[in-house]
CSV table of C-alpha atoms and ligand atoms in Angstrom, one decimal:
chain,number,residue,atom,x,y,z
A,1,UNK,CA,98.3,65.8,142.5
A,2,UNK,CA,97.8,69.4,143.6
A,3,UNK,CA,97.9,72.5,141.4
A,4,UNK,CA,101.7,72.8,140.9
A,5,UNK,CA,103.0,76.3,141.0
A,6,UNK,CA,100.4,78.0,143.2
A,7,UNK,CA,101.4,79.4,146.6
A,8,UNK,CA,98.9,80.8,148.9
A,9,UNK,CA,101.0,84.0,149.3
A,10,UNK,CA,100.1,84.8,145.7
A,11,UNK,CA,96.4,85.0,146.7
A,12,UNK,CA,96.9,87.9,149.0
A,13,UNK,CA,97.0,91.6,148.0
A,14,UNK,CA,94.4,91.1,145.1
A,15,UNK,CA,91.8,93.4,146.6
A,16,UNK,CA,89.7,90.7,148.3
A,17,UNK,CA,89.7,88.7,151.5
A,18,UNK,CA,91.1,85.2,151.0
A,19,UNK,CA,88.7,82.6,152.5
A,20,UNK,CA,90.0,79.3,153.8
A,21,UNK,CA,88.9,76.5,156.1
A,22,UNK,CA,90.7,74.0,158.3
A,23,UNK,CA,90.1,70.2,158.4
A,24,UNK,CA,91.6,67.7,160.7
A,25,UNK,CA,92.5,64.1,159.7
A,26,UNK,CA,89.8,61.7,161.1
A,27,UNK,CA,90.6,58.8,163.4
A,28,UNK,CA,87.5,56.7,163.0
A,29,UNK,CA,85.3,55.3,160.2
A,30,UNK,CA,82.5,57.7,161.1
A,31,UNK,CA,85.0,60.6,161.2
A,32,UNK,CA,86.2,59.5,157.7
A,33,UNK,CA,82.7,59.6,156.4
A,34,UNK,CA,82.1,63.0,158.0
A,35,UNK,CA,85.2,64.7,156.4
A,36,UNK,CA,84.3,63.4,153.0
A,37,UNK,CA,80.6,64.5,153.3
A,38,UNK,CA,81.8,68.0,154.5
A,39,UNK,CA,84.4,68.3,151.7
A,40,UNK,CA,81.7,67.3,149.2
A,41,UNK,CA,79.3,70.0,150.5
A,42,UNK,CA,82.0,72.7,150.6
A,43,UNK,CA,83.0,72.0,147.0
A,44,UNK,CA,80.5,74.5,145.7
A,45,UNK,CA,81.7,77.2,148.1
A,46,UNK,CA,85.2,77.0,146.6
A,47,UNK,CA,87.4,78.2,149.5
A,48,UNK,CA,90.6,79.8,148.2
A,49,UNK,CA,92.5,77.0,150.1
A,50,UNK,CA,91.9,74.4,152.8
A,51,UNK,CA,94.4,73.3,155.4
A,52,UNK,CA,94.7,70.0,157.2
A,53,UNK,CA,96.2,69.6,160.7
A,54,UNK,CA,99.1,67.5,161.8
A,55,UNK,CA,99.0,65.5,165.1
A,56,UNK,CA,101.7,66.2,167.7
A,57,UNK,CA,104.8,64.0,167.4
A,58,UNK,CA,103.7,62.8,164.0
A,59,UNK,CA,100.7,60.9,165.3
A,60,UNK,CA,98.6,61.8,162.2
A,61,UNK,CA,101.5,61.9,159.7
A,62,UNK,CA,100.0,59.3,157.3
A,63,UNK,CA,96.4,60.5,157.7
A,64,UNK,CA,97.4,64.2,157.2
A,65,UNK,CA,99.0,63.1,153.9
A,66,UNK,CA,96.3,60.7,152.9
A,67,UNK,CA,93.4,63.1,153.6
A,68,UNK,CA,95.3,66.1,152.2
A,69,UNK,CA,95.7,64.2,148.9
A,70,UNK,CA,92.0,63.2,148.9
A,71,UNK,CA,90.9,66.8,149.5
A,72,UNK,CA,93.0,67.9,146.6
A,73,UNK,CA,92.4,65.0,144.1
A,74,UNK,CA,88.7,64.3,144.7
A,75,UNK,CA,87.4,67.7,145.6
A,76,UNK,CA,89.8,70.0,143.8
A,77,UNK,CA,90.8,72.1,146.8
A,78,UNK,CA,94.2,73.7,147.0
A,79,UNK,CA,95.5,72.0,150.2
A,80,UNK,CA,98.0,73.2,152.7
A,81,UNK,CA,99.2,70.4,155.1
A,82,UNK,CA,100.4,71.4,158.5
A,83,UNK,CA,103.6,70.2,159.9
A,84,UNK,CA,104.4,70.3,163.6
A,85,UNK,CA,108.1,69.7,164.2
A,86,UNK,CA,108.0,68.9,168.0
A,87,UNK,CA,109.4,65.3,168.5
A,88,UNK,CA,110.8,64.9,165.0
A,89,UNK,CA,114.4,64.8,164.0
A,90,UNK,CA,115.6,67.0,161.1
A,91,UNK,CA,115.9,64.0,158.8
A,92,UNK,CA,112.3,62.9,159.6
A,93,UNK,CA,111.2,66.5,158.9
A,94,UNK,CA,113.1,66.5,155.6
A,95,UNK,CA,111.5,63.2,154.5
A,96,UNK,CA,108.0,64.4,155.4
A,97,UNK,CA,108.5,67.6,153.4
A,98,UNK,CA,109.8,65.4,150.5
A,99,UNK,CA,106.6,63.5,150.6
A,100,UNK,CA,104.5,66.7,150.7
A,101,UNK,CA,106.6,67.9,147.7
A,102,UNK,CA,106.1,64.7,145.6
A,103,UNK,CA,102.4,64.7,146.5
A,104,UNK,CA,102.3,68.1,144.8
A,105,UNK,CA,101.6,70.3,147.8
A,106,UNK,CA,103.1,73.7,147.4
A,107,UNK,CA,102.4,75.2,150.8
A,108,UNK,CA,103.0,74.2,154.4
A,109,UNK,CA,101.9,75.6,157.7
A,110,UNK,CA,105.1,75.4,159.8
A,111,UNK,CA,104.5,74.8,163.5
A,112,UNK,CA,106.2,73.7,166.6
A,113,UNK,CA,103.2,71.7,167.8
A,114,UNK,CA,101.7,71.3,171.3
A,115,UNK,CA,103.7,69.3,173.8
A,116,UNK,CA,101.4,66.4,174.8
A,117,UNK,CA,100.5,66.7,178.5
A,118,UNK,CA,101.0,63.0,179.0
A,119,UNK,CA,104.7,63.4,178.0
A,120,UNK,CA,104.1,60.8,175.2
A,121,UNK,CA,106.3,62.9,172.9
A,122,UNK,CA,109.5,64.8,173.8
A,123,UNK,CA,111.7,67.2,172.0
A,124,UNK,CA,114.1,65.4,169.6
A,125,UNK,CA,117.8,66.1,170.3
A,126,UNK,CA,118.4,66.6,166.6
A,127,UNK,CA,115.2,68.4,166.0
A,128,UNK,CA,113.9,72.0,166.2
A,129,UNK,CA,113.0,73.7,169.5
A,130,UNK,CA,110.8,76.4,167.9
A,131,UNK,CA,108.8,77.0,164.7
A,132,UNK,CA,111.2,79.7,163.4
A,133,UNK,CA,113.8,77.0,162.9
A,134,UNK,CA,111.4,74.8,160.9
A,135,UNK,CA,110.4,77.9,158.8
A,136,UNK,CA,114.1,78.5,158.0
A,137,UNK,CA,114.6,74.8,157.2
A,138,UNK,CA,111.7,74.8,154.7
A,139,UNK,CA,112.8,78.0,153.2
A,140,UNK,CA,116.3,76.7,152.6
A,141,UNK,CA,115.5,73.2,151.5
A,142,UNK,CA,112.2,73.7,149.7
A,143,UNK,CA,112.4,77.3,148.4
A,144,UNK,CA,109.4,76.8,146.1
A,145,UNK,CA,107.0,76.2,149.1
A,146,UNK,CA,104.7,78.9,150.4
A,147,UNK,CA,105.0,79.0,154.2
A,148,UNK,CA,102.4,79.9,156.8
A,149,UNK,CA,103.0,80.2,160.5
A,150,UNK,CA,100.9,80.7,163.7
A,151,UNK,CA,100.3,84.0,165.5
A,152,UNK,CA,98.5,84.6,168.8
A,153,UNK,CA,96.4,87.8,169.2
A,154,UNK,CA,95.9,86.9,172.9
A,155,UNK,CA,99.6,85.7,173.4
A,156,UNK,CA,100.8,82.1,173.3
A,157,UNK,CA,100.2,80.6,176.7
A,158,UNK,CA,103.9,79.8,177.2
A,159,UNK,CA,105.2,83.3,176.3
A,160,UNK,CA,106.0,85.6,179.2
A,161,UNK,CA,104.4,88.6,177.6
A,162,UNK,CA,103.0,89.9,174.3
A,163,UNK,CA,106.3,91.7,173.3
A,164,UNK,CA,108.3,88.4,173.6
A,165,UNK,CA,105.6,86.5,171.6
A,166,UNK,CA,105.6,89.1,168.8
A,167,UNK,CA,109.4,89.0,168.8
A,168,UNK,CA,109.1,85.3,168.2
A,169,UNK,CA,106.6,85.9,165.4
A,170,UNK,CA,109.1,88.3,163.8
A,171,UNK,CA,111.7,85.6,163.9
A,172,UNK,CA,109.4,83.3,162.0
A,173,UNK,CA,108.6,85.9,159.4
A,174,UNK,CA,112.3,86.8,159.1
A,175,UNK,CA,113.1,83.1,158.6
A,176,UNK,CA,110.8,83.1,155.5
A,177,UNK,CA,107.1,82.7,156.5
A,178,UNK,CA,104.9,84.3,153.9
A,179,UNK,CA,101.8,84.8,156.0
A,180,UNK,CA,100.5,84.4,159.5
A,181,UNK,CA,97.3,82.7,160.6
A,182,UNK,CA,96.0,83.5,164.0
A,183,UNK,CA,94.8,81.4,166.9
A,184,UNK,CA,91.0,81.7,167.2
A,185,UNK,CA,89.5,84.7,168.9
A,186,UNK,CA,86.0,85.8,169.8
A,187,UNK,CA,86.6,89.5,170.2
A,188,UNK,CA,87.9,91.3,167.1
A,189,UNK,CA,89.6,94.0,169.2
A,190,UNK,CA,92.3,91.4,170.1
A,191,UNK,CA,93.0,90.9,166.5
A,192,UNK,CA,93.1,94.6,165.6
A,193,UNK,CA,95.5,95.3,168.5
A,194,UNK,CA,97.7,92.4,167.6
A,195,UNK,CA,98.0,93.5,163.9
A,196,UNK,CA,98.9,97.0,165.1
A,197,UNK,CA,101.6,95.6,167.4
A,198,UNK,CA,102.9,93.3,164.6
A,199,UNK,CA,103.2,96.2,162.2
A,200,UNK,CA,104.9,98.2,164.9
A,201,UNK,CA,107.4,95.4,165.2
A,202,UNK,CA,108.1,95.4,161.5
A,203,UNK,CA,106.0,92.3,160.6
A,204,UNK,CA,104.6,93.2,157.2
A,205,UNK,CA,103.1,89.9,156.0
A,206,UNK,CA,99.4,89.2,155.7
A,207,UNK,CA,97.8,88.3,159.1
A,208,UNK,CA,94.9,86.0,158.5
A,209,UNK,CA,92.1,86.0,161.1
A,210,UNK,CA,91.3,82.6,162.5
A,211,UNK,CA,87.7,82.2,163.6
A,212,UNK,CA,85.7,79.4,165.2
A,213,UNK,CA,81.9,79.5,165.2
A,214,UNK,CA,81.2,78.5,168.8
A,215,UNK,CA,79.0,75.4,169.1
A,216,UNK,CA,78.1,75.4,172.8
A,217,UNK,CA,78.7,77.0,176.2
A,218,UNK,CA,80.7,73.9,177.1
A,219,UNK,CA,83.0,74.3,174.2
A,220,UNK,CA,83.5,78.0,175.0
A,221,UNK,CA,84.5,77.1,178.6
A,222,UNK,CA,87.0,74.6,177.2
A,223,UNK,CA,88.7,77.2,175.1
A,224,UNK,CA,88.8,79.6,178.0
A,225,UNK,CA,90.5,76.9,180.1
A,226,UNK,CA,92.8,75.5,177.5
A,227,UNK,CA,93.9,78.4,175.5
A,228,UNK,CA,93.1,81.3,177.8
A,229,UNK,CA,90.8,82.6,175.0
A,230,UNK,CA,88.8,85.7,176.1
A,231,UNK,CA,85.1,84.8,175.8
A,232,UNK,CA,83.1,88.1,175.8
A,233,UNK,CA,80.2,88.2,178.2
A,234,UNK,CA,77.8,89.1,175.4
A,235,UNK,CA,78.7,85.9,173.6
A,236,UNK,CA,78.1,83.7,176.7
A,237,UNK,CA,74.9,85.5,177.3
A,238,UNK,CA,73.7,84.8,173.8
A,239,UNK,CA,74.4,81.1,174.1
A,240,UNK,CA,72.8,81.0,177.5
A,241,UNK,CA,69.7,82.7,176.1
A,242,UNK,CA,69.5,80.0,173.5
A,243,UNK,CA,68.7,77.5,176.3
A,244,UNK,CA,69.6,73.8,176.4
A,245,UNK,CA,69.1,73.0,172.7
A,246,UNK,CA,72.5,72.3,171.0
A,247,UNK,CA,71.1,73.6,167.7
A,248,UNK,CA,70.0,76.8,169.2
A,249,UNK,CA,73.4,77.3,170.9
A,250,UNK,CA,75.2,76.6,167.7
A,251,UNK,CA,73.0,79.1,165.9
A,252,UNK,CA,73.8,81.8,168.4
A,253,UNK,CA,77.5,81.0,168.0
A,254,UNK,CA,77.2,81.2,164.2
A,255,UNK,CA,75.4,84.5,164.5
A,256,UNK,CA,78.3,85.9,166.6
A,257,UNK,CA,80.9,84.6,164.0
A,258,UNK,CA,78.8,86.3,161.2
A,259,UNK,CA,79.1,89.6,163.1
A,260,UNK,CA,82.8,89.1,163.6
A,261,UNK,CA,83.2,88.5,159.9
A,262,UNK,CA,81.2,91.6,158.9
A,263,UNK,CA,83.5,93.8,161.0
A,264,UNK,CA,86.7,92.0,159.6
A,265,UNK,CA,85.5,92.3,156.0
A,266,UNK,CA,84.7,96.0,156.6
A,267,UNK,CA,88.3,96.4,157.8
A,268,UNK,CA,89.5,94.6,154.7
A,269,UNK,CA,91.5,92.0,156.4
A,270,UNK,CA,93.7,89.9,154.1
A,271,UNK,CA,92.2,86.6,155.0
A,272,UNK,CA,89.7,84.7,157.1
A,273,UNK,CA,90.4,81.1,158.1
A,274,UNK,CA,87.5,79.1,159.6
A,275,UNK,CA,88.2,76.3,162.1
A,276,UNK,CA,85.2,74.2,161.0
A,277,UNK,CA,86.0,71.0,163.0
A,278,UNK,CA,85.1,69.0,159.9
A,279,UNK,CA,81.5,70.3,159.9
A,280,UNK,CA,80.0,71.9,156.8
A,281,UNK,CA,77.1,73.9,158.2
A,282,UNK,CA,78.9,77.0,159.6
A,283,UNK,CA,81.3,77.2,156.6
A,284,UNK,CA,78.4,77.0,154.1
A,285,UNK,CA,76.5,79.7,156.0
A,286,UNK,CA,79.5,82.0,156.6
A,287,UNK,CA,80.8,81.6,153.0
A,288,UNK,CA,77.8,83.6,151.9
A,289,UNK,CA,79.7,86.6,153.3
A,290,UNK,CA,82.4,86.0,150.7
A,291,UNK,CA,79.9,85.5,147.9
A,292,UNK,CA,80.3,87.7,144.8
A,293,UNK,CA,83.9,88.6,145.8
A,294,UNK,CA,86.4,88.2,143.1
A,295,UNK,CA,85.8,85.2,140.9
A,296,UNK,CA,83.8,83.2,143.5
B,301,LIG,C1,96.8,78.5,162.8
B,301,LIG,C2,97.3,77.4,163.7
B,301,LIG,C3,97.3,76.1,163.3
B,301,LIG,C4,97.8,75.1,164.2
B,301,LIG,N1,97.8,73.8,163.7
B,301,LIG,C5,98.3,72.8,164.5
B,301,LIG,C6,98.5,71.5,164.1
B,301,LIG,O1,98.2,71.1,162.9
B,301,LIG,N2,99.1,70.6,164.9
B,301,LIG,C7,99.5,70.9,166.2
B,301,LIG,O2,100.0,70.0,166.9
B,301,LIG,N3,99.3,72.1,166.7
B,301,LIG,C8,98.7,73.1,165.9
B,301,LIG,N4,98.6,74.4,166.4
B,301,LIG,C9,98.9,74.7,167.8
B,301,LIG,C10,100.4,75.0,167.9
B,301,LIG,O3,101.2,74.0,167.5
B,301,LIG,C11,100.6,75.4,169.4
B,301,LIG,O4,100.0,76.6,169.7
B,301,LIG,C12,102.1,75.3,169.9
B,301,LIG,O5,102.1,75.4,171.3
B,301,LIG,C13,103.0,76.5,169.4
B,301,LIG,O6,103.3,76.3,168.0
B,301,LIG,P1,104.0,77.5,167.2
B,301,LIG,O7,104.3,77.0,165.9
B,301,LIG,O8,103.3,78.8,167.4
B,301,LIG,O9,105.4,77.5,168.1
B,301,LIG,P2,106.5,78.6,168.3
B,301,LIG,O10,106.5,79.7,167.3
B,301,LIG,O11,107.8,77.8,168.4
B,301,LIG,O12,106.2,79.2,169.7
B,301,LIG,C14,106.0,78.4,170.9
B,301,LIG,C15,106.3,79.2,172.1
B,301,LIG,O13,107.7,79.3,172.3
B,301,LIG,C16,108.0,80.7,172.3
B,301,LIG,N5,109.3,80.9,171.6
B,301,LIG,C17,109.5,80.7,170.3
B,301,LIG,N6,110.8,80.9,170.0
B,301,LIG,C18,111.4,81.1,171.1
B,301,LIG,C19,112.8,81.3,171.5
B,301,LIG,N7,113.7,81.3,170.5
B,301,LIG,N8,113.1,81.5,172.8
B,301,LIG,C20,112.1,81.4,173.7
B,301,LIG,N9,110.8,81.3,173.4
B,301,LIG,C21,110.5,81.1,172.2
B,301,LIG,C22,106.8,81.5,171.7
B,301,LIG,O14,106.7,82.8,172.2
B,301,LIG,C23,105.7,80.6,172.2
B,301,LIG,O15,105.3,80.9,173.5
B,301,LIG,C24,98.1,75.4,165.5
B,301,LIG,C25,98.0,76.7,166.0
B,301,LIG,C26,97.6,77.7,165.1
B,301,LIG,C27,97.4,79.2,165.6
């Protein structure tokens, strides 16, 4: 059972940057061992909350719940499960939210979800087309829940332009989202510009910076291809200079993330969310940046 009564929204605005990490539910036995090892190592870092992703079309529904509960019960984290509505009917969504509720979760990251490229999941005729509808549904049916939603400093790939995408984000906030977590970015200037545009559009909720410490040149190339993420030349050069060694490339990626965090903390951003891919090393190292803040 989670800490009843706490919503993540209450953590913002207390004069320090909220620190969180993201897990994904494992599919294999080795993956299961890894998430538990990582959670155990991160216990001492005490992130303000952790989130756990949700597979498109409900493919990880049970595992999201199972591992979300484990992270809360065994390791004492405050856990925010994700929920991606694409492919689900409204009644399925209501029953998933009921299960989140009775498991004691008090926050949900409300998403549309990616449409699988193989067409294995399609939109449900009695479901939601976009995340703002899910946000509104949660706000109405589970008013005690804190709600996060996704934002895109470099624009969502399907949006025609930044203005349209920010108008969509505004709909999510107006429907009841308490905070926004961004897609990963490697150049802070995208985040700062995005926040400025959001404020200009009347979005006044905390905008949490989503960061991923790059592991390799190959991974960077994938992000560039899949999410159109801008990979600064200086970042690629640092990883190239690290040579073939995976450890040296990961160390260069970590160093870059450390510098991003320094600048974001200096700018007093409301929160930093690390996409850790169920690995402990980067979070342990980067959490030092949050050491001594508040009660941690
Ligand atoms: C922090 C974070 C966590 C994530 N976690 C997960 C996860 O756990 N599981 C998962 O499957 N995916 C996850 N994703 C990926 C996410 O599901 C995809 O990016 C997905 O393609 C969009 O989801 P969304 O909630 O932003 O959708 P939406 O807000 O619905 O936006 C999707 C697209 O539709 C457009 N749009 C929205 N409303 C309208 C409208 N009324 N008319 C026309 N266009 C509109 C938007 O501009 C955008 O281009 C995550 C992303 C982020 C940033």
